[in-house]
Short mmCIF file of C-alpha atoms in Angstrom, two decimals:
data_model
loop_
_atom_site.label_atom_id
_atom_site.label_comp_id
_atom_site.label_asym_id
_atom_site.label_seq_id
_atom_site.Cartn_x
_atom_site.Cartn_y
_atom_site.Cartn_z
CA UNK A 1 0.00 0.00 0.00
CA UNK A 2 1.30 3.40 -0.94
CA UNK A 3 1.51 6.08 1.68
CA UNK A 4 1.20 9.73 0.78
CA UNK A 5 1.27 11.68 4.02
CA UNK A 6 2.88 14.85 2.92
CA UNK A 7 2.12 18.51 3.26
CA UNK A 8 -0.53 19.73 0.90
CA UNK A 9 1.11 22.12 -1.53
CA UNK A 10 -0.40 25.57 -1.83
CA UNK A 11 -2.45 26.70 -4.78
CA UNK A 12 -1.00 28.02 -8.00
CA UNK A 13 0.94 26.56 -10.88
CA UNK A 14 4.19 24.78 -10.12
CA UNK A 15 6.62 22.76 -12.12
CA UNK A 16 8.28 19.82 -10.41
CA UNK A 17 10.62 17.28 -11.92
CA UNK A 18 10.43 13.57 -11.34
CA UNK A 19 14.03 12.60 -12.08
CA UNK A 20 14.11 8.85 -11.67
CA UNK A 21 17.69 7.95 -11.02
CA UNK A 22 18.80 9.63 -14.23
CA UNK A 23 22.57 9.47 -14.65
CA UNK A 24 24.43 12.48 -16.06
CA UNK A 25 25.30 10.69 -19.28
CA UNK A 26 21.62 10.17 -20.00
CA UNK A 27 20.82 13.88 -20.23
CA UNK A 28 20.20 13.47 -23.95
CA UNK A 29 17.45 10.96 -23.35
CA UNK A 30 13.79 11.83 -23.45
CA UNK A 31 12.30 14.54 -21.30
CA UNK A 32 8.54 15.00 -21.12
CA UNK A 33 6.43 17.75 -19.59
CA UNK A 34 3.06 16.69 -18.19
CA UNK A 35 0.80 19.71 -17.71
CA UNK A 36 -1.92 18.67 -15.31
CA UNK A 37 -4.48 20.07 -12.93
CA UNK A 38 -4.20 20.88 -9.26
CA UNK A 39 -4.91 17.65 -7.34
CA UNK A 40 -2.78 15.23 -9.37
CA UNK A 41 0.64 16.12 -7.93
CA UNK A 42 0.80 13.04 -5.74
CA UNK A 43 -0.63 10.69 -8.36
CA UNK A 44 1.86 11.57 -11.07
CA UNK A 45 4.80 11.62 -8.69
CA UNK A 46 4.20 7.89 -8.24
CA UNK A 47 3.12 7.13 -11.81
CA UNK A 48 6.16 8.88 -13.29
CA UNK A 49 8.65 6.75 -11.40
CA UNK A 50 6.87 3.53 -12.31
CA UNK A 51 6.52 4.48 -15.98
CA UNK A 52 10.16 5.54 -16.28
CA UNK A 53 11.32 2.20 -14.91
CA UNK A 54 8.92 0.29 -17.18
CA UNK A 55 9.89 2.30 -20.27
CA UNK A 56 13.61 1.88 -19.64
CA UNK A 57 13.18 -1.87 -19.18
CA UNK A 58 11.29 -2.14 -22.48
CA UNK A 59 13.22 0.34 -24.65
CA UNK A 60 16.48 1.12 -22.88
CA UNK A 61 15.57 4.80 -22.99
CA UNK A 62 15.82 6.93 -19.89
CA UNK A 63 12.83 9.23 -19.59
CA UNK A 64 12.48 12.18 -17.25
CA UNK A 65 9.06 13.63 -16.61
CA UNK A 66 8.37 17.12 -15.34
CA UNK A 67 5.03 18.00 -13.79
CA UNK A 68 3.15 21.29 -13.93
CA UNK A 69 0.00 21.86 -11.88
CA UNK A 70 -2.64 24.53 -11.51
CA UNK A 71 -6.29 25.17 -12.25
CA UNK A 72 -7.23 23.08 -15.29
CA UNK A 73 -8.46 25.90 -17.50
CA UNK A 74 -5.52 28.10 -16.54
CA UNK A 75 -3.18 25.25 -17.45
CA UNK A 76 -4.86 24.83 -20.82
CA UNK A 77 -4.48 28.56 -21.42
CA UNK A 78 -0.76 28.33 -20.59
CA UNK A 79 -0.27 25.57 -23.17
CA UNK A 80 -2.16 27.56 -25.79
CA UNK A 81 0.05 30.56 -24.94
CA UNK A 82 3.25 28.60 -25.42
CA UNK A 83 4.00 26.23 -22.53
CA UNK A 84 5.58 23.22 -24.27
CA UNK A 85 3.59 20.35 -22.83
CA UNK A 86 4.22 16.94 -24.36
CA UNK A 87 1.08 15.64 -22.73
CA UNK A 88 -1.84 17.19 -20.91
CA UNK A 89 -3.72 15.36 -18.16
CA UNK A 90 -6.47 17.79 -17.29
CA UNK A 91 -9.76 17.92 -15.44
CA UNK A 92 -12.04 18.80 -18.34
CA UNK A 93 -12.69 17.55 -21.84
CA UNK A 94 -13.37 21.17 -22.75
CA UNK A 95 -9.84 22.26 -21.86
CA UNK A 96 -8.37 19.70 -24.27
CA UNK A 97 -10.89 20.76 -26.91
CA UNK A 98 -9.66 24.34 -26.51
CA UNK A 99 -6.15 23.16 -27.41
CA UNK A 100 -7.56 21.23 -30.35
CA UNK A 101 -9.22 24.44 -31.58
CA UNK A 102 -5.89 26.23 -31.17
CA UNK A 103 -4.31 23.71 -33.56
CA UNK A 104 -2.09 22.03 -30.95
CA UNK A 105 -3.96 18.72 -30.71
CA UNK A 106 -5.38 16.87 -33.69
CA UNK A 107 -9.13 16.16 -33.91
CA UNK A 108 -10.19 12.72 -32.70
CA UNK A 109 -8.01 12.76 -29.57
CA UNK A 110 -10.98 11.53 -27.47
CA UNK A 111 -11.05 8.26 -29.42
CA UNK A 112 -7.31 7.53 -29.37
CA UNK A 113 -7.50 5.92 -25.92
CA UNK A 114 -10.26 3.92 -24.20
CA UNK A 115 -13.09 5.42 -22.15
CA UNK A 116 -13.11 8.89 -23.71
CA UNK A 117 -9.34 9.08 -23.20
CA UNK A 118 -9.98 9.23 -19.45
CA UNK A 119 -7.97 6.46 -17.71
CA UNK A 120 -9.42 7.29 -14.31
CA UNK A 121 -12.42 9.13 -12.96
CA UNK A 122 -13.47 10.78 -9.77
CA UNK A 123 -16.64 12.28 -8.40
CA UNK A 124 -17.70 15.18 -6.21
CA UNK A 125 -18.46 14.70 -2.52
CA UNK A 126 -18.26 16.58 0.78
CA UNK A 127 -15.71 16.95 3.57
CA UNK A 128 -17.09 18.15 6.89
CA UNK A 129 -15.55 18.82 10.27
CA UNK A 130 -15.53 15.94 12.74
CA UNK A 131 -18.97 15.20 14.09
CA UNK A 132 -20.60 16.95 11.13
CA UNK A 133 -21.93 19.80 13.31
CA UNK A 134 -24.09 21.26 10.52
CA UNK A 135 -25.65 17.89 9.67
CA UNK A 136 -24.59 17.90 6.02
CA UNK A 137 -25.89 14.74 4.37
CA UNK A 138 -26.94 15.63 0.82
CA UNK A 139 -26.97 18.42 -1.76
CA UNK A 140 -30.11 20.00 -0.31
CA UNK A 141 -28.31 20.62 2.99
CA UNK A 142 -25.85 22.99 1.32
CA UNK A 143 -28.52 25.67 0.96
CA UNK A 144 -31.22 24.74 3.47
CA UNK A 145 -28.99 25.18 6.48
CA UNK A 146 -26.71 28.05 7.45
CA UNK A 147 -23.73 26.11 6.12
CA UNK A 148 -20.76 27.96 4.68
CA UNK A 149 -19.34 26.00 1.75
CA UNK A 150 -15.85 26.10 0.28
CA UNK A 151 -15.50 25.16 -3.38
CA UNK A 152 -13.36 26.24 -6.32
CA UNK A 153 -14.23 28.90 -8.90
CA UNK A 154 -15.99 27.32 -11.93
CA UNK A 155 -14.47 29.97 -14.18
CA UNK A 156 -10.92 28.77 -13.55
CA UNK A 157 -11.05 25.33 -11.96
CA UNK A 158 -11.98 21.97 -13.43
CA UNK A 159 -12.97 20.74 -9.98
CA UNK A 160 -15.06 23.86 -9.55
CA UNK A 161 -16.94 23.12 -12.78
CA UNK A 162 -17.56 19.50 -11.85
CA UNK A 163 -18.91 20.67 -8.46
CA UNK A 164 -21.22 23.19 -10.18
CA UNK A 165 -22.56 20.52 -12.55
CA UNK A 166 -22.90 17.97 -9.75
CA UNK A 167 -25.14 20.32 -7.78
CA UNK A 168 -27.11 21.35 -10.87
CA UNK A 169 -27.68 17.77 -12.00
CA UNK A 170 -28.62 16.55 -8.53
CA UNK A 171 -31.24 19.30 -8.13
CA UNK A 172 -32.55 18.65 -11.66
CA UNK A 173 -32.84 14.91 -10.86
CA UNK A 174 -30.54 13.72 -13.62
CA UNK A 175 -30.72 10.02 -14.49
CA UNK A 176 -28.01 8.04 -12.70
CA UNK A 177 -26.19 4.76 -13.25
CA UNK A 178 -24.23 2.26 -11.17
CA UNK A 179 -20.78 2.65 -12.72
CA UNK A 180 -19.17 0.14 -10.38
CA UNK A 181 -20.33 -2.64 -12.71
CA UNK A 182 -19.66 -3.51 -16.34
CA UNK A 183 -23.40 -3.54 -17.04
CA UNK A 184 -23.81 -0.10 -15.49
CA UNK A 185 -20.98 1.30 -17.59
CA UNK A 186 -22.44 -0.18 -20.76
CA UNK A 187 -25.85 1.24 -19.87
CA UNK A 188 -24.42 4.72 -19.28
CA UNK A 189 -22.44 4.72 -22.54
CA UNK A 190 -25.51 3.64 -24.52
CA UNK A 191 -27.67 6.27 -22.84
CA UNK A 192 -25.11 9.00 -23.59
CA UNK A 193 -24.93 7.95 -27.23
CA UNK A 194 -28.72 7.95 -27.58
CA UNK A 195 -29.36 11.21 -25.76
CA UNK A 196 -30.74 13.98 -27.97
CA UNK A 197 -32.53 16.29 -25.52
CA UNK A 198 -31.06 17.84 -22.40
CA UNK A 199 -33.85 19.51 -20.41
CA UNK A 200 -31.72 19.90 -17.27
CA UNK A 201 -29.84 22.72 -19.01
CA UNK A 202 -32.92 24.91 -18.55
CA UNK A 203 -34.08 23.57 -15.19
CA UNK A 204 -35.46 26.57 -13.31
CA UNK A 205 -35.19 24.98 -9.87
CA UNK A 206 -31.54 24.15 -10.42
CA UNK A 207 -30.86 27.72 -11.51
CA UNK A 208 -32.51 29.08 -8.36
CA UNK A 209 -30.60 26.72 -6.07
CA UNK A 210 -27.29 27.43 -7.78
CA UNK A 211 -27.87 31.17 -7.47
CA UNK A 212 -28.58 30.86 -3.76
CA UNK A 213 -25.63 28.53 -3.26
CA UNK A 214 -22.90 30.69 -4.82
CA UNK A 215 -24.20 34.05 -3.60
CA UNK A 216 -25.20 33.14 -0.05
CA UNK A 217 -23.24 30.07 1.04
CA UNK A 218 -19.78 30.28 -0.55
CA UNK A 219 -17.48 32.69 1.35
CA UNK A 220 -14.49 32.23 -0.97
CA UNK A 221 -13.92 30.89 -4.48
CA UNK A 222 -10.34 29.70 -4.90
CA UNK A 223 -8.94 29.51 -8.43
CA UNK A 224 -8.15 25.79 -8.15
CA UNK A 225 -9.31 22.63 -6.39
CA UNK A 226 -6.14 22.37 -4.30
CA UNK A 227 -6.56 25.95 -3.17
CA UNK A 228 -10.06 25.23 -1.90
CA UNK A 229 -8.74 22.23 0.06
CA UNK A 230 -6.14 24.48 1.67
CA UNK A 231 -8.79 27.11 2.50
CA UNK A 232 -10.98 24.55 4.22
CA UNK A 233 -8.46 22.28 5.90
CA UNK A 234 -5.55 24.59 6.70
CA UNK A 235 -7.19 28.01 6.93
CA UNK A 236 -10.27 26.61 8.68
CA UNK A 237 -12.75 28.44 6.44
CA UNK A 238 -16.30 27.11 6.13
CA UNK A 239 -18.29 24.13 7.36
CA UNK A 240 -18.07 21.87 4.31
CA UNK A 241 -15.72 21.43 1.38
CA UNK A 242 -17.24 20.41 -1.97
CA UNK A 243 -14.45 18.99 -4.08
CA UNK A 244 -12.99 16.04 -5.95
CA UNK A 245 -13.26 12.81 -3.96
CA UNK A 246 -9.48 12.29 -4.09
CA UNK A 247 -8.90 15.74 -2.59
CA UNK A 248 -11.18 14.88 0.33
CA UNK A 249 -9.17 11.73 1.02
CA UNK A 250 -5.91 13.67 0.81
CA UNK A 251 -7.13 16.17 3.41
CA UNK A 252 -8.31 13.32 5.63
CA UNK A 253 -4.92 11.60 5.45
CA UNK A 254 -2.95 14.81 5.78
CA UNK A 255 -4.75 16.31 8.74
CA UNK A 256 -6.27 13.28 10.44
CA UNK A 257 -9.55 11.40 10.53
CA UNK A 258 -10.05 12.85 14.00
CA UNK A 259 -10.63 16.27 12.42
CA UNK A 260 -12.71 15.58 9.31
CA UNK A 261 -15.28 13.20 7.84
CA UNK A 262 -16.13 12.42 4.21
CA UNK A 263 -19.83 12.52 3.38
CA UNK A 264 -21.13 10.98 0.15
CA UNK A 265 -24.32 12.54 -1.21
CA UNK A 266 -27.07 10.30 -2.58
CA UNK A 267 -26.04 11.02 -6.19
CA UNK A 268 -23.20 12.82 -7.91
CA UNK A 269 -21.47 13.25 -11.27
CA UNK A 270 -18.98 11.06 -13.11
CA UNK A 271 -15.88 13.25 -13.30
CA UNK A 272 -13.85 12.18 -16.32
CA UNK A 273 -10.27 13.51 -16.46
CA UNK A 274 -9.01 13.34 -20.06
CA UNK A 275 -5.44 12.88 -21.22
CA UNK A 276 -3.95 13.73 -24.61
CA UNK A 277 -0.67 14.02 -26.45
CA UNK A 278 0.01 17.58 -27.60
CA UNK A 279 0.68 16.73 -31.24
CA UNK A 280 2.32 20.00 -32.27
CA UNK A 281 4.85 19.77 -29.41
CA UNK A 282 5.80 16.09 -29.60
CA UNK A 283 6.22 16.25 -33.37
CA UNK A 284 8.49 19.29 -33.02
CA UNK A 285 10.53 17.72 -30.18
CA UNK A 286 10.57 14.15 -31.46
CA UNK A 287 9.02 12.80 -28.25
CA UNK A 288 5.85 11.22 -29.63
CA UNK A 289 6.79 7.60 -28.91
CA UNK A 290 7.54 8.22 -25.24
CA UNK A 291 4.55 10.54 -24.81
CA UNK A 292 2.12 8.02 -26.27
CA UNK A 293 3.62 5.20 -24.20
CA UNK A 294 3.27 7.36 -21.08
CA UNK A 295 -0.48 7.81 -21.58
CA UNK A 296 -1.01 4.17 -22.57
CA UNK A 297 0.76 3.14 -19.36
CA UNK A 298 -2.07 4.73 -17.36
CA UNK A 299 -4.35 1.88 -18.47
CA UNK A 300 -2.04 -0.92 -17.30
CA UNK A 301 -2.91 -3.05 -14.27
CA UNK A 302 -0.04 -1.54 -12.27
CA UNK A 303 -1.11 2.02 -12.99
CA UNK A 304 -4.78 1.26 -12.36
CA UNK A 305 -3.79 -0.15 -8.96
CA UNK A 306 -1.83 3.01 -8.15
CA UNK A 307 -4.80 5.09 -9.25
CA UNK A 308 -7.06 3.23 -6.81
CA UNK A 309 -4.58 3.49 -3.95
CA UNK A 310 -4.46 7.27 -4.39
CA UNK A 311 -8.26 7.50 -4.33
CA UNK A 312 -8.98 8.08 -7.98
CA UNK A 313 -11.54 5.68 -9.44
CA UNK A 314 -9.86 3.14 -11.76
CA UNK A 315 -11.56 2.43 -15.09
CA UNK A 316 -10.74 -1.23 -14.60
CA UNK A 317 -13.78 -2.62 -12.75
CA UNK A 318 -11.73 -5.25 -10.86
CA UNK A 319 -9.30 -2.60 -9.65
CA UNK A 320 -12.21 -0.36 -8.65
CA UNK A 321 -13.72 -3.21 -6.63
CA UNK A 322 -10.46 -3.70 -4.73
CA UNK A 323 -10.74 -0.15 -3.40
CA UNK A 324 -14.49 -0.08 -2.82
CA UNK A 325 -14.03 0.42 0.93
CA UNK A 326 -12.61 3.90 0.28
CA UNK A 327 -14.37 4.44 -3.06
CA UNK A 328 -17.89 3.20 -2.35
CA UNK A 329 -20.41 2.72 -5.16
CA UNK A 330 -22.52 5.84 -5.68
CA UNK A 331 -25.18 6.55 -8.27
CA UNK A 332 -23.61 8.82 -10.90
CA UNK A 333 -24.87 10.79 -13.88
CA UNK A 334 -22.69 11.61 -16.87
CA UNK A 335 -22.06 14.92 -18.55
CA UNK A 336 -22.69 13.45 -22.00
CA UNK A 337 -26.16 12.09 -21.20
CA UNK A 338 -27.20 14.87 -18.83
CA UNK A 339 -25.72 18.03 -20.30
CA UNK A 340 -24.93 17.05 -23.90
CA UNK A 341 -21.16 16.99 -23.40
CA UNK A 342 -18.58 19.58 -22.48
CA UNK A 343 -18.94 21.83 -25.50
CA UNK A 344 -22.62 22.41 -24.75
CA UNK A 345 -22.07 22.64 -20.99
CA UNK A 346 -19.24 25.14 -21.40
CA UNK A 347 -21.24 27.37 -23.73
CA UNK A 348 -24.28 27.28 -21.45
CA UNK A 349 -22.72 27.69 -18.05
CA UNK A 350 -19.09 28.79 -18.06
CA UNK A 351 -18.33 30.82 -21.19
CA UNK A 352 -18.18 34.59 -20.80
CA UNK A 353 -21.75 35.80 -20.49
CA UNK A 354 -23.03 32.31 -19.59
CA UNK A 355 -25.20 31.22 -16.69
CA UNK A 356 -22.47 31.49 -14.05
CA UNK A 357 -21.59 35.07 -15.04
CA UNK A 358 -25.28 35.96 -14.96
CA UNK A 359 -26.03 34.52 -11.56
CA UNK A 360 -22.86 35.09 -9.54
CA UNK A 361 -22.71 38.49 -7.88
CA UNK A 362 -19.60 38.59 -5.69
CA UNK A 363 -19.70 40.86 -2.68
CA UNK A 364 -17.81 44.12 -3.19
#
């Protein structure tokens, strides 16, 4: 079992290298930059070492992988503005699509790897202070009580957008699936493919609840998911943190189960985290082979096991079952079936002038 008790890094983009026993003479070997989102620092620190060893054993090539982390949409913007990422491992399909539209990633990237090019998933749940003094049990408790909620800004954070959509879909009673089974996954994929109408986009009740939530119950909107974890767990702001499941587990491990509790709502959203090779960069640098092998490695049994140990949900159903004590089955709805995919969801909710801009009125 891996252990990952370490201080939670502060918010904001960082670049960290994972040099895996690289001798000086190997400096000419392959170097990759993985531009990722906030919460994946710990995951890729472990994955990078394992991949480098595996790749060297198979090819004889020494590979060094650097990591860059920050809010998902900010990271995508940095790549579009010139940050030379070989691969991106982000929180949102939309952020990869933005790079595709910028000409950096070729169309069809979503079909190059299994499961929408998302080798692991997560969901959105709650972290409360020990004893759950505000009695937070489900989405309705976030606005019915006097709870103060910490979550990330949907304009800049992938985790923030997933949290927004999780609340919206739960209020709008989106159709859910049991994605802990093969049959449930097949059912969800078929439903997403068949979906043609998305009435939840215009759900008036969801709009009212979301307006109340962000304007009356959220004291601070951090730019990234990790920043919101720091605000809640280290700065002691708020009564409940709404964030990625893996972030909740990290805070629990870092600060102690005697201080916090994880609460799973009755339903939530399937958070798919896509990965893609940045075609324009790897073709210019000559790193395509290593970059593609790096992303393919994420689907191996070893990597899927690491993913489960670090509280991301493996795509492999057997691996997911091995970690079901920490990652319990929960009814999930998908963005494709519920909201018509990320392009539609982005245009409706998060683009400039969209629903979030219209409803959110920050205090002066």
